[in-house]
C-alpha cells in the first residue's frame, strides 16, 4: 500500500505533485503519496486527496465509579453539547497527534483547559528522534556477555553491554551512531529493535562472547532459552549480613557464592559480631575485606552467576589448625536456587550430607526475599532541538522553563526524568505509556509522543504560539480519537505544584 518515497532534497518541495497525489511533510523523507496509499512510515495516507494521520489521537482519561461501576469520562460525555469543561479528567497525549517536524510550524495540538481554577495549556506532538536509544535493565546473575561487548540483531550491531548494577545487567541499545552513523541496514535494524522494545514487544538479542537473551519490557528475561525467575537478594556479603543470625547455632560456616562478592560467614563482620569461631575454610579469589572475596571464579551461568557447577571448586584449602571434624558448612547462591550442605570428615574433607530442616528453611528465606526477575526498558532521547520551536518561538525559554519545573514534560502522559545540564534530555519508562506509543520513519528515527504542560500565562511569557491554542472541547469534538484509561500510578499532569504560578 506504500508509495515510493522521494529523496531528501531542498528541491523536492519545489517539484509539482501530480494530480491526486499529496506530499507528506511530516518528516524529511517527504513522501509523495498516491490516492489510497500510505507513506513510507505507514502513519500518513492520501485519503481522498488529503494528507491524513491514520492512527487516532489517544486521549487518556481517569475513570471514576458510579454505582460501583467504572464509568469513563468520554463515555459519559457522549451527549456533551460544547459547554466549557473544567477539571475534565482527560489528557491529550502525543500518541497519534502527528508532527510538524522540523517544527517550522506550531505543534499539531496546543490544547487549553482549566484545572483547579488555573488556565493551563498542553502542547502535544510526536517528536522525530534520531538522538535516542533505550537503556535495558535485566534482572539476572547469569553472564550475558563481557562489558562493552557488541549486541546484535540480524548480524548488525545495535548496542553494547554496559556495567552490572545490583543484581542486574545493563544494556545500551540504539543511539545516533547506530541509527545514522553506520550503514543504512544497521540504522534500519537498530531502529526496528528500538521501536519493538519501546512498544513492549519481545526481541531476541545476541551478545558477542556471551548469551542470547530475549528482552521484553515488564517480562522475565530468557537467557539462552532459560527463563530467569528470581533477582538475587544481594551480593554474597549482603546476604551474609541479612541472614547471619538465622544461621547462628545451626551452621559453623556459610559461604554465599556470588560472581561479584562471595561472603564467608565466620570471617565476615557479621560472624565476628555474633562471636563465631573461625572455621578455617579458605576460598579462592582476591580478599577485599574480612569475609568478602572478589572473583572466586569466572562469570557464567552456574552458581551465583559464576561458571562453577560444583561449589567446592572455590574452596582452596582447609586449615587444620582451625577446622575440626564434624564442622557443618552451608554453601548457597545469592538467589537460594543452589544450595548444598557438607560435614567435614576426620580428614577435614567436606562430605555431602542431608540438609537439616532449619537450614532448608533459611535457604527458602533467601528465595522468599528475591524479587521477580524482570526486564525494564527506558526510552532516552534529546528533545532540545527543533522540537522546541513547535512549542515556542523562543526555544531556549522552554528549556529554562522545564529546568525550573515550570513546564511538566510527559511522554504519552507518562512522567519523564529530565537530565540536569543543557538541553532537554529525558528518560521514560515505556511500561507507563499507552500501548504502541512509538513509531518510526525511514530516515531512520523513532517517532515518540511528547507533551509539555504549563500554565497558560506562563506559556504566553515563553513566546508560545498563542494563535494556535484551541480549547480541549474543540479537540474532543473534532479530532478523530480513541480513549485509553489513565494509569493510576502516573502522576496527573495537571497537578498544581507550588512551583507553578497560580
mmCIF file of N, CA and C in Angstrom, residues 363-460:
data_model
loop_
_atom_site.group_PDB
_atom_site.id
_atom_site.type_symbol
_atom_site.label_atom_id
_atom_site.label_comp_id
_atom_site.label_asym_id
_atom_site.label_seq_id
_atom_site.Cartn_x
_atom_site.Cartn_y
_atom_site.Cartn_z
ATOM 1 N N UNK A 363 17.407 -21.284 53.745
ATOM 2 C CA UNK A 363 17.629 -21.160 52.300
ATOM 3 C C UNK A 363 16.340 -20.682 51.621
ATOM 4 N N UNK A 364 15.222 -21.250 52.063
ATOM 5 C CA UNK A 364 13.934 -20.818 51.499
ATOM 6 C C UNK A 364 13.678 -19.343 51.792
ATOM 7 N N UNK A 365 14.176 -18.869 52.927
ATOM 8 C CA UNK A 365 14.005 -17.459 53.270
ATOM 9 C C UNK A 365 14.765 -16.578 52.265
ATOM 10 N N UNK A 366 15.930 -17.037 51.815
ATOM 11 C CA UNK A 366 16.666 -16.279 50.791
ATOM 12 C C UNK A 366 15.813 -16.177 49.524
ATOM 13 N N UNK A 367 15.246 -17.307 49.100
ATOM 14 C CA UNK A 367 14.400 -17.286 47.896
ATOM 15 C C UNK A 367 13.228 -16.337 48.080
ATOM 16 N N UNK A 368 12.637 -16.402 49.272
ATOM 17 C CA UNK A 368 11.460 -15.564 49.537
ATOM 18 C C UNK A 368 11.775 -14.080 49.390
ATOM 19 N N UNK A 369 13.013 -13.720 49.702
ATOM 20 C CA UNK A 369 13.393 -12.310 49.664
ATOM 21 C C UNK A 369 13.900 -11.854 48.301
ATOM 22 N N UNK A 370 13.918 -12.775 47.352
ATOM 23 C CA UNK A 370 14.321 -12.397 45.991
ATOM 24 C C UNK A 370 13.096 -11.873 45.240
ATOM 25 N N UNK A 371 13.220 -10.728 44.632
ATOM 26 C CA UNK A 371 12.122 -10.175 43.844
ATOM 27 C C UNK A 371 12.074 -10.847 42.469
ATOM 28 N N UNK A 372 10.916 -10.798 41.804
ATOM 29 C CA UNK A 372 10.824 -11.409 40.470
ATOM 30 C C UNK A 372 11.808 -10.746 39.495
ATOM 31 N N UNK A 373 12.407 -11.556 38.672
ATOM 32 C CA UNK A 373 13.328 -11.040 37.654
ATOM 33 C C UNK A 373 12.531 -10.478 36.488
ATOM 34 N N UNK A 374 12.837 -9.256 36.105
ATOM 35 C CA UNK A 374 12.102 -8.596 35.026
ATOM 36 C C UNK A 374 13.066 -7.867 34.092
ATOM 37 N N UNK A 375 12.571 -7.515 32.936
ATOM 38 C CA UNK A 375 13.278 -6.605 32.030
ATOM 39 C C UNK A 375 12.629 -5.224 32.131
ATOM 40 N N UNK A 376 13.439 -4.209 32.231
ATOM 41 C CA UNK A 376 12.945 -2.837 32.262
ATOM 42 C C UNK A 376 13.530 -2.089 31.066
ATOM 43 N N UNK A 377 12.664 -1.394 30.336
ATOM 44 C CA UNK A 377 13.102 -0.665 29.145
ATOM 45 C C UNK A 377 12.780 0.817 29.343
ATOM 46 N N UNK A 378 13.823 1.636 29.321
ATOM 47 C CA UNK A 378 13.651 3.081 29.406
ATOM 48 C C UNK A 378 14.038 3.717 28.078
ATOM 49 N N UNK A 379 13.111 4.497 27.523
ATOM 50 C CA UNK A 379 13.461 5.294 26.343
ATOM 51 C C UNK A 379 14.272 6.497 26.799
ATOM 52 N N UNK A 380 15.303 6.832 26.045
ATOM 53 C CA UNK A 380 16.100 8.017 26.355
ATOM 54 C C UNK A 380 16.361 8.790 25.064
ATOM 55 N N UNK A 381 16.074 10.076 25.091
ATOM 56 C CA UNK A 381 16.260 10.874 23.883
ATOM 57 C C UNK A 381 16.431 12.339 24.204
ATOM 58 N N UNK A 382 16.898 13.076 23.232
ATOM 59 C CA UNK A 382 17.116 14.505 23.401
ATOM 60 C C UNK A 382 16.033 15.298 22.692
ATOM 61 N N UNK A 383 15.272 16.081 23.470
ATOM 62 C CA UNK A 383 14.190 16.894 22.912
ATOM 63 C C UNK A 383 14.576 18.365 22.910
ATOM 64 N N UNK A 384 15.860 18.626 22.883
ATOM 65 C CA UNK A 384 16.297 20.010 22.998
ATOM 66 C C UNK A 384 16.600 20.675 21.664
ATOM 67 N N UNK A 385 16.147 20.073 20.564
ATOM 68 C CA UNK A 385 16.432 20.642 19.260
ATOM 69 C C UNK A 385 15.244 21.412 18.698
ATOM 70 N N UNK A 386 14.959 21.151 17.414
ATOM 71 C CA UNK A 386 13.924 21.933 16.751
ATOM 72 C C UNK A 386 12.544 21.672 17.312
ATOM 73 N N UNK A 387 12.371 20.533 17.972
ATOM 74 C CA UNK A 387 11.060 20.205 18.531
ATOM 75 C C UNK A 387 10.528 21.354 19.387
ATOM 76 N N UNK A 388 11.436 22.056 20.044
ATOM 77 C CA UNK A 388 11.027 23.160 20.924
ATOM 78 C C UNK A 388 10.378 24.303 20.146
ATOM 79 N N UNK A 389 10.751 24.429 18.869
ATOM 80 C CA UNK A 389 10.187 25.526 18.082
ATOM 81 C C UNK A 389 8.708 25.312 17.803
ATOM 82 N N UNK A 390 8.248 24.074 17.887
ATOM 83 C CA UNK A 390 6.823 23.826 17.759
ATOM 84 C C UNK A 390 6.044 24.233 18.994
ATOM 85 N N UNK A 391 6.794 24.518 20.078
ATOM 86 C CA UNK A 391 6.165 24.908 21.339
ATOM 87 C C UNK A 391 6.188 26.421 21.502
ATOM 88 N N UNK A 392 7.332 27.025 21.192
ATOM 89 C CA UNK A 392 7.500 28.457 21.401
ATOM 90 C C UNK A 392 8.419 29.043 20.332
ATOM 91 N N UNK A 393 8.249 30.317 20.076
ATOM 92 C CA UNK A 393 9.108 30.980 19.105
ATOM 93 C C UNK A 393 10.489 31.256 19.674
ATOM 94 N N UNK A 394 10.650 31.107 20.949
ATOM 95 C CA UNK A 394 11.936 31.347 21.612
ATOM 96 C C UNK A 394 12.342 30.077 22.358
ATOM 97 N N UNK A 395 12.890 29.072 21.648
ATOM 98 C CA UNK A 395 13.039 27.723 22.199
ATOM 99 C C UNK A 395 13.813 27.644 23.513
ATOM 100 N N UNK A 396 14.835 28.454 23.692
ATOM 101 C CA UNK A 396 15.630 28.327 24.903
ATOM 102 C C UNK A 396 14.796 28.622 26.142
ATOM 103 N N UNK A 397 13.755 29.419 25.988
ATOM 104 C CA UNK A 397 12.896 29.700 27.146
ATOM 105 C C UNK A 397 12.154 28.442 27.600
ATOM 106 N N UNK A 398 11.809 27.574 26.635
ATOM 107 C CA UNK A 398 11.168 26.314 27.015
ATOM 108 C C UNK A 398 12.148 25.473 27.829
ATOM 109 N N UNK A 399 13.394 25.397 27.366
ATOM 110 C CA UNK A 399 14.398 24.630 28.106
ATOM 111 C C UNK A 399 14.522 25.151 29.531
ATOM 112 N N UNK A 400 14.612 26.456 29.676
ATOM 113 C CA UNK A 400 14.752 27.037 31.020
ATOM 114 C C UNK A 400 13.517 26.754 31.865
ATOM 115 N N UNK A 401 12.345 26.813 31.240
ATOM 116 C CA UNK A 401 11.117 26.564 31.983
ATOM 117 C C UNK A 401 11.058 25.116 32.475
ATOM 118 N N UNK A 402 11.479 24.187 31.617
ATOM 119 C CA UNK A 402 11.499 22.773 32.024
ATOM 120 C C UNK A 402 12.467 22.594 33.187
ATOM 121 N N UNK A 403 13.643 23.184 33.072
ATOM 122 C CA UNK A 403 14.649 23.017 34.131
ATOM 123 C C UNK A 403 14.187 23.655 35.436
ATOM 124 N N UNK A 404 13.352 24.681 35.325
ATOM 125 C CA UNK A 404 12.837 25.341 36.528
ATOM 126 C C UNK A 404 11.556 24.675 37.032
ATOM 127 N N UNK A 405 11.177 23.565 36.436
ATOM 128 C CA UNK A 405 9.973 22.813 36.828
ATOM 129 C C UNK A 405 8.701 23.629 36.662
ATOM 130 N N UNK A 406 8.714 24.595 35.755
ATOM 131 C CA UNK A 406 7.513 25.356 35.453
ATOM 132 C C UNK A 406 6.728 24.707 34.318
ATOM 133 N N UNK A 407 7.405 23.930 33.514
ATOM 134 C CA UNK A 407 6.760 23.157 32.449
ATOM 135 C C UNK A 407 6.962 21.678 32.739
ATOM 136 N N UNK A 408 5.873 20.937 32.745
ATOM 137 C CA UNK A 408 5.963 19.495 33.003
ATOM 138 C C UNK A 408 6.028 18.760 31.672
ATOM 139 N N UNK A 409 7.002 17.863 31.556
ATOM 140 C CA UNK A 409 7.179 17.085 30.327
ATOM 141 C C UNK A 409 6.665 15.670 30.576
ATOM 142 N N UNK A 410 5.905 15.157 29.632
ATOM 143 C CA UNK A 410 5.432 13.777 29.695
ATOM 144 C C UNK A 410 5.572 13.140 28.316
ATOM 145 N N UNK A 411 5.607 11.826 28.306
ATOM 146 C CA UNK A 411 5.619 11.070 27.055
ATOM 147 C C UNK A 411 4.405 10.137 27.068
ATOM 148 N N UNK A 412 3.428 10.422 26.237
ATOM 149 C CA UNK A 412 2.195 9.641 26.274
ATOM 150 C C UNK A 412 1.507 9.738 27.626
ATOM 151 N N UNK A 413 1.728 10.821 28.326
ATOM 152 C CA UNK A 413 1.152 11.009 29.656
ATOM 153 C C UNK A 413 2.012 10.463 30.772
ATOM 154 N N UNK A 414 3.040 9.678 30.432
ATOM 155 C CA UNK A 414 3.902 9.089 31.463
ATOM 156 C C UNK A 414 4.919 10.119 31.947
ATOM 157 N N UNK A 415 5.266 10.076 33.218
ATOM 158 C CA UNK A 415 6.277 11.012 33.726
ATOM 159 C C UNK A 415 7.646 10.698 33.119
ATOM 160 N N UNK A 416 8.480 11.712 33.012
ATOM 161 C CA UNK A 416 9.833 11.513 32.492
ATOM 162 C C UNK A 416 10.825 12.075 33.499
ATOM 163 N N UNK A 417 12.038 11.590 33.405
ATOM 164 C CA UNK A 417 13.147 12.189 34.156
ATOM 165 C C UNK A 417 13.956 13.034 33.183
ATOM 166 N N UNK A 418 14.114 14.317 33.496
ATOM 167 C CA UNK A 418 14.905 15.218 32.651
ATOM 168 C C UNK A 418 16.289 15.371 33.261
ATOM 169 N N UNK A 419 17.287 15.066 32.459
ATOM 170 C CA UNK A 419 18.671 15.132 32.942
ATOM 171 C C UNK A 419 19.072 16.580 33.232
ATOM 172 N N UNK A 420 19.869 16.759 34.276
ATOM 173 C CA UNK A 420 20.449 18.096 34.507
ATOM 174 C C UNK A 420 21.380 18.460 33.353
ATOM 175 N N UNK A 421 21.789 19.714 33.318
ATOM 176 C CA UNK A 421 22.679 20.172 32.252
ATOM 177 C C UNK A 421 21.897 20.736 31.086
ATOM 178 N N UNK A 422 22.582 20.902 29.964
ATOM 179 C CA UNK A 422 21.967 21.540 28.816
ATOM 180 C C UNK A 422 20.932 20.667 28.125
ATOM 181 N N UNK A 423 20.067 21.337 27.350
ATOM 182 C CA UNK A 423 19.083 20.629 26.545
ATOM 183 C C UNK A 423 17.968 20.023 27.375
ATOM 184 N N UNK A 424 17.104 19.273 26.689
ATOM 185 C CA UNK A 424 16.015 18.545 27.355
ATOM 186 C C UNK A 424 16.225 17.074 27.032
ATOM 187 N N UNK A 425 17.106 16.448 27.761
ATOM 188 C CA UNK A 425 17.407 15.030 27.576
ATOM 189 C C UNK A 425 16.611 14.260 28.618
ATOM 190 N N UNK A 426 15.764 13.369 28.159
ATOM 191 C CA UNK A 426 14.789 12.752 29.057
ATOM 192 C C UNK A 426 14.814 11.232 28.967
ATOM 193 N N UNK A 427 14.279 10.636 30.021
ATOM 194 C CA UNK A 427 14.096 9.184 30.054
ATOM 195 C C UNK A 427 12.656 8.890 30.465
ATOM 196 N N UNK A 428 12.063 7.870 29.832
ATOM 197 C CA UNK A 428 10.686 7.490 30.143
ATOM 198 C C UNK A 428 10.581 5.972 30.196
ATOM 199 N N UNK A 429 9.846 5.485 31.190
ATOM 200 C CA UNK A 429 9.576 4.056 31.328
ATOM 201 C C UNK A 429 8.477 3.690 30.338
ATOM 202 N N UNK A 430 8.801 2.878 29.345
ATOM 203 C CA UNK A 430 7.825 2.586 28.285
ATOM 204 C C UNK A 430 6.619 1.817 28.821
ATOM 205 N N UNK A 431 6.781 1.138 29.963
ATOM 206 C CA UNK A 431 5.664 0.371 30.507
ATOM 207 C C UNK A 431 4.588 1.280 31.085
ATOM 208 N N UNK A 432 4.882 2.556 31.277
ATOM 209 C CA UNK A 432 3.903 3.503 31.812
ATOM 210 C C UNK A 432 3.227 4.313 30.706
ATOM 211 N N UNK A 433 3.516 3.991 29.472
ATOM 212 C CA UNK A 433 2.942 4.710 28.338
ATOM 213 C C UNK A 433 1.836 3.877 27.691
ATOM 214 N N UNK A 434 0.932 4.514 26.947
ATOM 215 C CA UNK A 434 -0.112 3.736 26.259
ATOM 216 C C UNK A 434 0.509 2.713 25.308
ATOM 217 N N UNK A 435 -0.236 1.653 25.060
ATOM 218 C CA UNK A 435 0.251 0.603 24.168
ATOM 219 C C UNK A 435 0.560 1.173 22.790
ATOM 220 N N UNK A 436 1.627 0.687 22.227
ATOM 221 C CA UNK A 436 2.043 1.043 20.877
ATOM 222 C C UNK A 436 2.123 2.558 20.692
ATOM 223 N N UNK A 437 2.856 3.183 21.601
ATOM 224 C CA UNK A 437 3.023 4.641 21.547
ATOM 225 C C UNK A 437 4.056 5.068 20.512
ATOM 226 N N UNK A 438 4.953 4.152 20.138
ATOM 227 C CA UNK A 438 6.112 4.530 19.321
ATOM 228 C C UNK A 438 5.908 4.138 17.862
ATOM 229 N N UNK A 439 6.463 4.930 17.003
ATOM 230 C CA UNK A 439 6.510 4.629 15.583
ATOM 231 C C UNK A 439 7.910 4.916 15.065
ATOM 232 N N UNK A 440 8.061 4.916 13.754
ATOM 233 C CA UNK A 440 9.374 5.205 13.175
ATOM 234 C C UNK A 440 9.197 5.804 11.801
ATOM 235 N N UNK A 441 10.227 6.463 11.346
ATOM 236 C CA UNK A 441 10.303 6.959 9.973
ATOM 237 C C UNK A 441 11.582 6.404 9.371
ATOM 238 N N UNK A 442 11.621 6.284 8.048
ATOM 239 C CA UNK A 442 12.749 5.575 7.436
ATOM 240 C C UNK A 442 14.038 6.377 7.333
ATOM 241 N N UNK A 443 14.146 7.512 8.009
ATOM 242 C CA UNK A 443 15.402 8.282 7.883
ATOM 243 C C UNK A 443 16.662 7.582 8.401
ATOM 244 N N UNK A 444 16.735 6.702 9.392
ATOM 245 C CA UNK A 444 15.702 6.214 10.297
ATOM 246 C C UNK A 444 15.715 7.001 11.608
ATOM 247 N N UNK A 445 14.538 7.044 12.237
ATOM 248 C CA UNK A 445 14.393 7.703 13.524
ATOM 249 C C UNK A 445 13.118 7.193 14.183
ATOM 250 N N UNK A 446 13.062 7.334 15.494
ATOM 251 C CA UNK A 446 11.866 6.951 16.230
ATOM 252 C C UNK A 446 10.868 8.109 16.260
ATOM 253 N N UNK A 447 9.605 7.778 16.273
ATOM 254 C CA UNK A 447 8.535 8.751 16.467
ATOM 255 C C UNK A 447 8.002 8.552 17.881
ATOM 256 N N UNK A 448 8.103 9.608 18.688
ATOM 257 C CA UNK A 448 7.842 9.476 20.121
ATOM 258 C C UNK A 448 6.840 10.547 20.555
ATOM 259 N N UNK A 449 5.767 10.159 21.242
ATOM 260 C CA UNK A 449 4.819 11.172 21.732
ATOM 261 C C UNK A 449 5.434 11.981 22.863
ATOM 262 N N UNK A 450 5.195 13.278 22.850
ATOM 263 C CA UNK A 450 5.724 14.123 23.916
ATOM 264 C C UNK A 450 4.748 15.279 24.139
ATOM 265 N N UNK A 451 4.598 15.640 25.397
ATOM 266 C CA UNK A 451 3.683 16.718 25.760
ATOM 267 C C UNK A 451 4.378 17.671 26.742
ATOM 268 N N UNK A 452 4.054 18.933 26.606
ATOM 269 C CA UNK A 452 4.551 19.970 27.525
ATOM 270 C C UNK A 452 3.329 20.653 28.142
ATOM 271 N N UNK A 453 3.200 20.578 29.452
ATOM 272 C CA UNK A 453 2.042 21.134 30.146
ATOM 273 C C UNK A 453 2.492 22.251 31.085
ATOM 274 N N UNK A 454 1.822 23.387 30.998
ATOM 275 C CA UNK A 454 2.216 24.545 31.798
ATOM 276 C C UNK A 454 1.038 25.508 31.899
ATOM 277 N N UNK A 455 1.076 26.414 32.855
ATOM 278 C CA UNK A 455 0.016 27.423 32.932
ATOM 279 C C UNK A 455 -0.009 28.293 31.673
ATOM 280 N N UNK A 456 -1.219 28.673 31.274
ATOM 281 C CA UNK A 456 -1.380 29.431 30.034
ATOM 282 C C UNK A 456 -0.634 30.768 30.101
ATOM 283 N N UNK A 457 -0.689 31.434 31.244
ATOM 284 C CA UNK A 457 0.009 32.716 31.360
ATOM 285 C C UNK A 457 1.520 32.546 31.158
ATOM 286 N N UNK A 458 2.039 31.471 31.706
ATOM 287 C CA UNK A 458 3.475 31.208 31.537
ATOM 288 C C UNK A 458 3.795 30.879 30.083
ATOM 289 N N UNK A 459 2.866 30.166 29.437
ATOM 290 C CA UNK A 459 3.077 29.851 28.020
ATOM 291 C C UNK A 459 3.160 31.128 27.193
ATOM 292 N N UNK A 460 2.325 32.073 27.535
ATOM 293 C CA UNK A 460 2.367 33.363 26.826
ATOM 294 C C UNK A 460 3.718 34.046 27.055
#
